[in-house]
mmCIF file of C-alpha atoms in Angstrom:
data_model
loop_
_atom_site.group_PDB
_atom_site.id
_atom_site.type_symbol
_atom_site.label_atom_id
_atom_site.label_comp_id
_atom_site.label_asym_id
_atom_site.label_seq_id
_atom_site.Cartn_x
_atom_site.Cartn_y
_atom_site.Cartn_z
ATOM 1 C CA UNK A 1 139.048 84.089 141.588
ATOM 2 C CA UNK A 2 141.126 80.621 141.735
ATOM 3 C CA UNK A 3 138.912 79.711 138.479
ATOM 4 C CA UNK A 4 140.306 83.111 136.895
ATOM 5 C CA UNK A 5 143.853 81.950 137.789
ATOM 6 C CA UNK A 6 143.388 78.469 136.242
ATOM 7 C CA UNK A 7 142.408 79.828 133.057
ATOM 8 C CA UNK A 8 145.008 82.611 132.931
ATOM 9 C CA UNK A 9 147.450 79.727 134.049
ATOM 10 C CA UNK A 10 146.360 77.065 131.288
ATOM 11 C CA UNK A 11 146.235 79.948 128.556
ATOM 12 C CA UNK A 12 149.963 80.706 129.250
ATOM 13 C CA UNK A 13 150.495 76.839 128.465
ATOM 14 C CA UNK A 14 148.849 76.854 124.830
ATOM 15 C CA UNK A 15 150.721 77.153 121.678
ATOM 16 C CA UNK A 16 150.368 80.055 119.755
ATOM 17 C CA UNK A 17 147.650 78.128 117.470
ATOM 18 C CA UNK A 18 145.826 77.364 119.946
ATOM 19 C CA UNK A 19 146.056 80.868 121.652
ATOM 20 C CA UNK A 20 144.782 82.328 118.566
ATOM 21 C CA UNK A 21 142.178 79.396 118.215
ATOM 22 C CA UNK A 22 140.817 80.645 121.921
ATOM 23 C CA UNK A 23 140.796 84.649 121.161
ATOM 24 C CA UNK A 24 138.963 83.413 117.777
ATOM 25 C CA UNK A 25 136.229 81.647 119.740
ATOM 26 C CA UNK A 26 136.299 84.622 122.083
ATOM 27 C CA UNK A 27 135.992 87.350 119.605
ATOM 28 C CA UNK A 28 133.871 86.133 116.756
ATOM 29 C CA UNK A 29 130.651 86.062 119.236
ATOM 30 C CA UNK A 30 131.593 89.506 120.110
ATOM 31 C CA UNK A 31 132.045 90.922 116.901
ATOM 32 C CA UNK A 32 129.064 89.667 115.406
ATOM 33 C CA UNK A 33 126.843 91.499 118.173
ATOM 34 C CA UNK A 34 128.553 94.238 117.408
ATOM 35 C CA UNK A 35 127.538 94.040 113.645
ATOM 36 C CA UNK A 36 123.990 93.017 114.913
ATOM 37 C CA UNK A 37 123.901 95.904 117.238
ATOM 38 C CA UNK A 38 124.903 98.411 114.519
ATOM 39 C CA UNK A 39 122.898 97.290 111.745
ATOM 40 C CA UNK A 40 119.598 99.315 112.875
ATOM 41 C CA UNK A 41 122.242 102.408 112.289
ATOM 42 C CA UNK A 42 122.853 101.725 108.869
ATOM 43 C CA UNK A 43 119.664 101.082 107.975
ATOM 44 C CA UNK A 44 118.513 104.659 109.018
ATOM 45 C CA UNK A 45 120.986 106.013 106.952
ATOM 46 C CA UNK A 46 118.902 104.313 103.998
ATOM 47 C CA UNK A 47 116.951 106.408 101.964
ATOM 48 C CA UNK A 48 113.468 106.613 103.068
ATOM 49 C CA UNK A 49 111.040 105.667 100.162
ATOM 50 C CA UNK A 50 107.370 105.262 100.787
ATOM 51 C CA UNK A 51 104.318 104.296 98.591
ATOM 52 C CA UNK A 52 101.095 105.650 99.366
ATOM 53 C CA UNK A 53 97.881 103.964 98.318
ATOM 54 C CA UNK A 54 94.953 105.781 97.077
ATOM 55 C CA UNK A 55 92.012 103.568 96.069
ATOM 56 C CA UNK A 56 89.385 106.185 96.818
ATOM 57 C CA UNK A 57 89.349 109.893 96.406
ATOM 58 C CA UNK A 58 86.853 110.117 99.330
ATOM 59 C CA UNK A 59 90.293 109.688 100.858
ATOM 60 C CA UNK A 60 92.410 112.280 98.861
ATOM 61 C CA UNK A 61 92.513 115.219 100.787
ATOM 62 C CA UNK A 62 93.926 113.154 103.820
ATOM 63 C CA UNK A 63 96.462 111.485 101.717
ATOM 64 C CA UNK A 64 97.817 114.339 100.809
ATOM 65 C CA UNK A 65 97.662 115.631 103.973
ATOM 66 C CA UNK A 66 99.513 113.019 105.484
ATOM 67 C CA UNK A 67 102.102 113.401 102.347
ATOM 68 C CA UNK A 68 102.671 116.928 103.372
ATOM 69 C CA UNK A 69 102.817 116.394 107.059
ATOM 70 C CA UNK A 70 105.481 113.444 106.094
ATOM 71 C CA UNK A 71 107.480 115.868 104.057
ATOM 72 C CA UNK A 72 107.867 118.342 106.738
ATOM 73 C CA UNK A 73 108.860 115.504 109.162
ATOM 74 C CA UNK A 74 111.169 113.858 106.441
ATOM 75 C CA UNK A 75 112.106 116.469 103.821
ATOM 76 C CA UNK A 76 114.319 113.760 101.989
ATOM 77 C CA UNK A 77 111.825 111.275 101.811
ATOM 78 C CA UNK A 78 110.786 109.813 98.361
ATOM 79 C CA UNK A 79 107.176 109.389 97.926
ATOM 80 C CA UNK A 80 105.096 107.839 95.613
ATOM 81 C CA UNK A 81 101.249 108.261 95.660
ATOM 82 C CA UNK A 82 100.209 105.231 93.688
ATOM 83 C CA UNK A 83 96.194 105.839 92.139
ATOM 84 C CA UNK A 84 93.296 103.143 91.658
ATOM 85 C CA UNK A 85 89.859 102.490 90.924
ATOM 86 C CA UNK A 86 87.849 105.538 92.802
ATOM 87 C CA UNK A 87 91.210 107.034 93.889
ATOM 88 C CA UNK A 88 92.458 108.118 90.359
ATOM 89 C CA UNK A 89 89.502 110.835 90.434
ATOM 90 C CA UNK A 90 91.807 113.656 92.611
ATOM 91 C CA UNK A 91 94.007 113.350 89.655
ATOM 92 C CA UNK A 92 92.215 114.375 87.090
ATOM 93 C CA UNK A 93 91.668 117.532 85.354
ATOM 94 C CA UNK A 94 89.412 119.874 87.269
ATOM 95 C CA UNK A 95 88.892 117.442 89.975
ATOM 96 C CA UNK A 96 87.612 119.154 93.455
ATOM 97 C CA UNK A 97 86.959 117.961 97.014
ATOM 98 C CA UNK A 98 83.190 117.693 98.576
ATOM 99 C CA UNK A 99 83.984 121.366 99.480
ATOM 100 C CA UNK A 100 84.865 122.798 96.179
ATOM 101 C CA UNK A 101 88.345 122.979 96.525
ATOM 102 C CA UNK A 102 90.413 121.915 93.749
ATOM 103 C CA UNK A 103 92.844 119.025 94.149
ATOM 104 C CA UNK A 104 95.172 120.310 91.814
ATOM 105 C CA UNK A 105 96.799 123.544 93.703
ATOM 106 C CA UNK A 106 97.897 120.406 96.423
ATOM 107 C CA UNK A 107 99.105 118.224 94.087
ATOM 108 C CA UNK A 108 101.319 120.701 92.066
ATOM 109 C CA UNK A 109 102.597 121.815 95.704
ATOM 110 C CA UNK A 110 103.745 118.308 96.425
ATOM 111 C CA UNK A 111 105.171 117.624 93.249
ATOM 112 C CA UNK A 112 107.336 120.436 93.385
ATOM 113 C CA UNK A 113 108.676 119.173 96.793
ATOM 114 C CA UNK A 114 109.511 115.731 94.645
ATOM 115 C CA UNK A 115 106.540 113.679 95.391
ATOM 116 C CA UNK A 116 105.207 111.293 92.413
ATOM 117 C CA UNK A 117 101.699 110.436 91.609
ATOM 118 C CA UNK A 118 100.783 107.585 89.599
ATOM 119 C CA UNK A 119 97.676 106.741 87.655
ATOM 120 C CA UNK A 120 96.650 103.281 86.987
ATOM 121 C CA UNK A 121 95.767 102.810 83.110
ATOM 122 C CA UNK A 122 93.415 99.837 83.687
ATOM 123 C CA UNK A 123 90.943 101.914 85.748
ATOM 124 C CA UNK A 124 91.257 104.645 82.670
ATOM 125 C CA UNK A 125 90.289 102.305 80.222
ATOM 126 C CA UNK A 126 87.799 100.546 82.272
ATOM 127 C CA UNK A 127 86.539 103.989 83.366
ATOM 128 C CA UNK A 128 86.910 104.952 79.295
ATOM 129 C CA UNK A 129 88.988 108.309 80.673
ATOM 130 C CA UNK A 130 92.253 109.127 78.297
ATOM 131 C CA UNK A 131 95.507 109.890 79.831
ATOM 132 C CA UNK A 132 94.767 113.350 78.669
ATOM 133 C CA UNK A 133 92.353 113.568 80.947
ATOM 134 C CA UNK A 134 94.804 113.235 84.132
ATOM 135 C CA UNK A 135 96.750 116.317 85.418
ATOM 136 C CA UNK A 136 100.247 116.917 84.213
ATOM 137 C CA UNK A 137 101.790 115.942 87.439
ATOM 138 C CA UNK A 138 101.084 112.340 87.303
ATOM 139 C CA UNK A 139 102.323 109.661 85.249
ATOM 140 C CA UNK A 140 100.191 106.986 84.090
ATOM 141 C CA UNK A 141 101.187 103.183 84.995
ATOM 142 C CA UNK A 142 100.166 100.320 83.221
ATOM 143 C CA UNK A 143 98.566 98.507 86.681
ATOM 144 C CA UNK A 144 98.128 100.310 89.996
ATOM 145 C CA UNK A 145 98.559 97.464 91.910
ATOM 146 C CA UNK A 146 101.192 95.779 90.019
ATOM 147 C CA UNK A 147 102.702 99.069 90.657
ATOM 148 C CA UNK A 148 102.331 98.806 94.461
ATOM 149 C CA UNK A 149 103.798 95.758 94.327
ATOM 150 C CA UNK A 150 106.997 96.682 92.236
ATOM 151 C CA UNK A 151 107.417 99.300 94.694
ATOM 152 C CA UNK A 152 107.337 97.305 97.745
ATOM 153 C CA UNK A 153 108.926 94.106 96.186
ATOM 154 C CA UNK A 154 111.758 95.644 93.664
ATOM 155 C CA UNK A 155 112.834 98.899 95.147
ATOM 156 C CA UNK A 156 112.251 98.759 98.698
ATOM 157 C CA UNK A 157 109.709 100.742 99.487
ATOM 158 C CA UNK A 158 107.256 100.517 102.256
ATOM 159 C CA UNK A 159 103.436 100.436 102.129
ATOM 160 C CA UNK A 160 101.248 103.344 103.702
ATOM 161 C CA UNK A 161 97.201 103.338 103.041
ATOM 162 C CA UNK A 162 95.833 106.748 105.047
#
């Protein structure tokens, strides 16, 4: 208690400039801590942006289900599905899963919910396929892996691989 009394007396003796300096020293760390504590709240208000990476169509049905579940939980999420290699197969016209179910219906449904589908042109070229072989809901990009890199580094997307 004596220490507190001494600080109060000492504070009373300080000039106005010294009091302002003391107040600044006390409140600056407090304000910094407050800003740091509220930063996650500001970040959570930001748009949720996710890129799903599919490089094997054997995982395509799982990926489509994951995207659907993601949108059910976060309807405003911006989702891009980027495919390359064997992953483009489910975005080719007439593609079906192992049970003979067409992928295009699921792709159309997700597209109507705002999901973007992107197909690697390098893969198309290496397999001697044309952009016309790809379903209308998908966009052909120069490079699938470069697209993923751009979305992450330049546009702030988080990466998921089903």
